[in-house]
Amino acid sequence: MSSPYIKSAAVATALAALDEGRAPERSVLREAVRALLTILADRAPGRSVEVRVPPYGVVQCMPGPRHTRGTPPNTVEMDPETWLGLATGRLDWTQAITEGRVRASGVRADLSAYLPLELG
């Protein structure tokens, strides 16, 4: 199956491992998470929502009021596998929220308009 994510070796390797029922190597998973978070921040510039994928990365994105101190009012947090699924279109935003795989708080904490990401 051809995928636009093949241009990112880490993303392709992490997805292949998950498809085979294996956990991706930590370094590969970290690189894949960070690559996809960077794309999100580039596609949705701003600082009104903080997207957290512990322990590998965090970005601020989306237009709106800028947050500068403490815990932002608009946060989205999930595990690395959930982020890979959402970012690549293998998992639907609504399904992830309903299943409790994503913790989102704040009026701007809906990433569905930006997902899945497409690698250029």
PDB file of C-alpha atoms in Angstrom:
ATOM      1  CA  MET A   1       0.000   0.000   0.000  1.00  0.00           C
ATOM      2  CA  SER A   2       1.409   3.391  -0.971  1.00  0.00           C
ATOM      3  CA  SER A   3       1.381   6.040   1.704  1.00  0.00           C
ATOM      4  CA  PRO A   4       2.237   9.746   1.727  1.00  0.00           C
ATOM      5  CA  TYR A   5       4.099   9.064   4.983  1.00  0.00           C
ATOM      6  CA  ILE A   6       6.700   6.940   3.220  1.00  0.00           C
ATOM      7  CA  LYS A   7       8.730  10.154   2.793  1.00  0.00           C
ATOM      8  CA  SER A   8       9.370  10.053   6.531  1.00  0.00           C
ATOM      9  CA  ALA A   9      11.425   6.948   7.251  1.00  0.00           C
ATOM     10  CA  ALA A  10      10.671   7.059  10.986  1.00  0.00           C
ATOM     11  CA  VAL A  11       6.913   7.325  10.429  1.00  0.00           C
ATOM     12  CA  ALA A  12       6.946   4.520   7.858  1.00  0.00           C
ATOM     13  CA  THR A  13       9.071   2.303  10.133  1.00  0.00           C
ATOM     14  CA  ALA A  14       6.888   2.965  13.181  1.00  0.00           C
ATOM     15  CA  LEU A  15       3.692   2.239  11.230  1.00  0.00           C
ATOM     16  CA  ALA A  16       5.184  -0.974   9.820  1.00  0.00           C
ATOM     17  CA  ALA A  17       6.055  -2.170  13.319  1.00  0.00           C
ATOM     18  CA  LEU A  18       2.549  -1.406  14.574  1.00  0.00           C
ATOM     19  CA  ASP A  19       1.049  -3.200  11.546  1.00  0.00           C
ATOM     20  CA  GLU A  20       3.090  -6.270  12.475  1.00  0.00           C
ATOM     21  CA  GLY A  21       1.879  -6.103  16.083  1.00  0.00           C
ATOM     22  CA  ARG A  22       5.267  -5.001  17.369  1.00  0.00           C
ATOM     23  CA  ALA A  23       6.150  -1.968  19.428  1.00  0.00           C
ATOM     24  CA  PRO A  24       8.357   0.407  17.425  1.00  0.00           C
ATOM     25  CA  GLU A  25      11.833   1.046  18.769  1.00  0.00           C
ATOM     26  CA  ARG A  26      11.817   4.005  21.165  1.00  0.00           C
ATOM     27  CA  SER A  27      14.133   6.102  19.013  1.00  0.00           C
ATOM     28  CA  VAL A  28      12.012   5.482  15.904  1.00  0.00           C
ATOM     29  CA  LEU A  29       8.781   6.220  17.754  1.00  0.00           C
ATOM     30  CA  ARG A  30      10.264   9.410  19.206  1.00  0.00           C
ATOM     31  CA  GLU A  31      11.403  10.604  15.779  1.00  0.00           C
ATOM     32  CA  ALA A  32       8.046   9.755  14.175  1.00  0.00           C
ATOM     33  CA  VAL A  33       6.072  11.560  16.897  1.00  0.00           C
ATOM     34  CA  ARG A  34       8.246  14.655  16.674  1.00  0.00           C
ATOM     35  CA  ALA A  35       8.129  14.730  12.866  1.00  0.00           C
ATOM     36  CA  LEU A  36       4.336  14.607  12.876  1.00  0.00           C
ATOM     37  CA  LEU A  37       4.049  17.199  15.664  1.00  0.00           C
ATOM     38  CA  THR A  38       6.290  19.524  13.648  1.00  0.00           C
ATOM     39  CA  ILE A  39       4.029  19.131  10.621  1.00  0.00           C
ATOM     40  CA  LEU A  40       0.977  19.920  12.767  1.00  0.00           C
ATOM     41  CA  ALA A  41       2.631  23.070  14.118  1.00  0.00           C
ATOM     42  CA  ASP A  42       3.572  24.125  10.569  1.00  0.00           C
ATOM     43  CA  ARG A  43       0.060  23.494   9.207  1.00  0.00           C
ATOM     44  CA  ALA A  44      -1.760  25.088  12.155  1.00  0.00           C
ATOM     45  CA  PRO A  45       0.501  27.946  13.250  1.00  0.00           C
ATOM     46  CA  GLY A  46      -0.277  29.665  16.503  1.00  0.00           C
ATOM     47  CA  ARG A  47       0.046  29.214  20.233  1.00  0.00           C
ATOM     48  CA  SER A  48      -3.475  28.718  21.547  1.00  0.00           C
ATOM     49  CA  VAL A  49      -3.447  24.902  21.914  1.00  0.00           C
ATOM     50  CA  GLU A  50      -0.760  22.727  23.433  1.00  0.00           C
ATOM     51  CA  VAL A  51      -0.547  19.220  21.982  1.00  0.00           C
ATOM     52  CA  ARG A  52       1.299  16.769  24.230  1.00  0.00           C
ATOM     53  CA  VAL A  53       2.523  13.304  23.296  1.00  0.00           C
ATOM     54  CA  PRO A  54       4.502  12.176  26.337  1.00  0.00           C
ATOM     55  CA  PRO A  55       7.278  11.338  26.661  1.00  0.00           C
ATOM     56  CA  TYR A  56       8.335  12.362  23.160  1.00  0.00           C
ATOM     57  CA  GLY A  57       7.074  15.806  22.320  1.00  0.00           C
ATOM     58  CA  VAL A  58       4.879  18.832  22.754  1.00  0.00           C
ATOM     59  CA  VAL A  59       3.963  21.689  20.422  1.00  0.00           C
ATOM     60  CA  GLN A  60       1.846  24.779  20.592  1.00  0.00           C
ATOM     61  CA  CYS A  61      -0.316  25.377  17.566  1.00  0.00           C
ATOM     62  CA  MET A  62      -3.569  26.758  16.184  1.00  0.00           C
ATOM     63  CA  PRO A  63      -4.485  30.407  15.865  1.00  0.00           C
ATOM     64  CA  GLY A  64      -6.107  32.217  18.751  1.00  0.00           C
ATOM     65  CA  PRO A  65      -5.123  33.787  22.041  1.00  0.00           C
ATOM     66  CA  ARG A  66      -1.495  33.138  22.908  1.00  0.00           C
ATOM     67  CA  HIS A  67      -0.780  31.307  26.137  1.00  0.00           C
ATOM     68  CA  THR A  68       2.445  32.087  28.003  1.00  0.00           C
ATOM     69  CA  ARG A  69       2.331  30.834  31.631  1.00  0.00           C
ATOM     70  CA  GLY A  70       1.310  27.712  33.492  1.00  0.00           C
ATOM     71  CA  THR A  71      -0.950  25.049  32.066  1.00  0.00           C
ATOM     72  CA  PRO A  72      -2.651  26.275  28.909  1.00  0.00           C
ATOM     73  CA  PRO A  73      -6.459  26.345  28.955  1.00  0.00           C
ATOM     74  CA  ASN A  74      -6.537  24.410  25.663  1.00  0.00           C
ATOM     75  CA  THR A  75      -4.622  21.142  25.810  1.00  0.00           C
ATOM     76  CA  VAL A  76      -4.660  17.864  23.932  1.00  0.00           C
ATOM     77  CA  GLU A  77      -2.761  14.859  25.263  1.00  0.00           C
ATOM     78  CA  MET A  78      -2.409  11.306  24.032  1.00  0.00           C
ATOM     79  CA  ASP A  79       0.005   8.381  23.859  1.00  0.00           C
ATOM     80  CA  PRO A  80       2.424   8.050  20.931  1.00  0.00           C
ATOM     81  CA  GLU A  81       0.517   5.246  19.180  1.00  0.00           C
ATOM     82  CA  THR A  82      -2.720   7.243  19.275  1.00  0.00           C
ATOM     83  CA  TRP A  83      -0.934  10.279  17.835  1.00  0.00           C
ATOM     84  CA  LEU A  84       0.515   8.197  14.981  1.00  0.00           C
ATOM     85  CA  GLY A  85      -2.943   6.831  14.237  1.00  0.00           C
ATOM     86  CA  LEU A  86      -4.608  10.240  14.238  1.00  0.00           C
ATOM     87  CA  ALA A  87      -1.869  12.001  12.294  1.00  0.00           C
ATOM     88  CA  THR A  88      -1.819   9.343   9.561  1.00  0.00           C
ATOM     89  CA  GLY A  89      -5.570   8.847   9.260  1.00  0.00           C
ATOM     90  CA  ARG A  90      -5.614   5.368  10.739  1.00  0.00           C
ATOM     91  CA  LEU A  91      -7.686   6.596  13.666  1.00  0.00           C
ATOM     92  CA  ASP A  92     -10.605   8.996  13.618  1.00  0.00           C
ATOM     93  CA  TRP A  93     -10.615  11.981  16.004  1.00  0.00           C
ATOM     94  CA  THR A  94     -14.181  11.345  17.220  1.00  0.00           C
ATOM     95  CA  GLN A  95     -13.454   7.668  17.816  1.00  0.00           C
ATOM     96  CA  ALA A  96     -10.273   8.495  19.751  1.00  0.00           C
ATOM     97  CA  ILE A  97     -12.158  10.983  21.953  1.00  0.00           C
ATOM     98  CA  THR A  98     -15.056   8.568  22.529  1.00  0.00           C
ATOM     99  CA  GLU A  99     -12.679   5.742  23.466  1.00  0.00           C
ATOM    100  CA  GLY A 100     -10.795   8.003  25.899  1.00  0.00           C
ATOM    101  CA  ARG A 101      -7.565   7.731  23.953  1.00  0.00           C
ATOM    102  CA  VAL A 102      -7.296  11.525  23.728  1.00  0.00           C
ATOM    103  CA  ARG A 103      -7.667  13.924  26.621  1.00  0.00           C
ATOM    104  CA  ALA A 104      -8.746  17.315  25.295  1.00  0.00           C
ATOM    105  CA  SER A 105      -9.734  20.351  27.313  1.00  0.00           C
ATOM    106  CA  GLY A 106     -10.644  23.866  26.309  1.00  0.00           C
ATOM    107  CA  VAL A 107     -12.856  25.327  23.612  1.00  0.00           C
ATOM    108  CA  ARG A 108     -10.094  25.244  20.978  1.00  0.00           C
ATOM    109  CA  ALA A 109      -8.824  21.719  21.709  1.00  0.00           C
ATOM    110  CA  ASP A 110     -10.366  20.032  18.666  1.00  0.00           C
ATOM    111  CA  LEU A 111      -7.743  18.982  16.127  1.00  0.00           C
ATOM    112  CA  SER A 112     -10.162  17.258  13.752  1.00  0.00           C
ATOM    113  CA  ALA A 113      -9.930  20.027  11.139  1.00  0.00           C
ATOM    114  CA  TYR A 114      -6.158  19.428  10.883  1.00  0.00           C
ATOM    115  CA  LEU A 115      -6.112  15.626  10.888  1.00  0.00           C
ATOM    116  CA  PRO A 116      -5.010  13.507   9.243  1.00  0.00           C
ATOM    117  CA  LEU A 117      -1.799  15.247   8.264  1.00  0.00           C
ATOM    118  CA  GLU A 118      -0.394  14.915   4.774  1.00  0.00           C
ATOM    119  CA  LEU A 119       3.347  14.852   4.323  1.00  0.00           C
ATOM    120  CA  GLY A 120       4.539  17.080   1.536  1.00  0.00           C
TER     121      GLY A 120
END
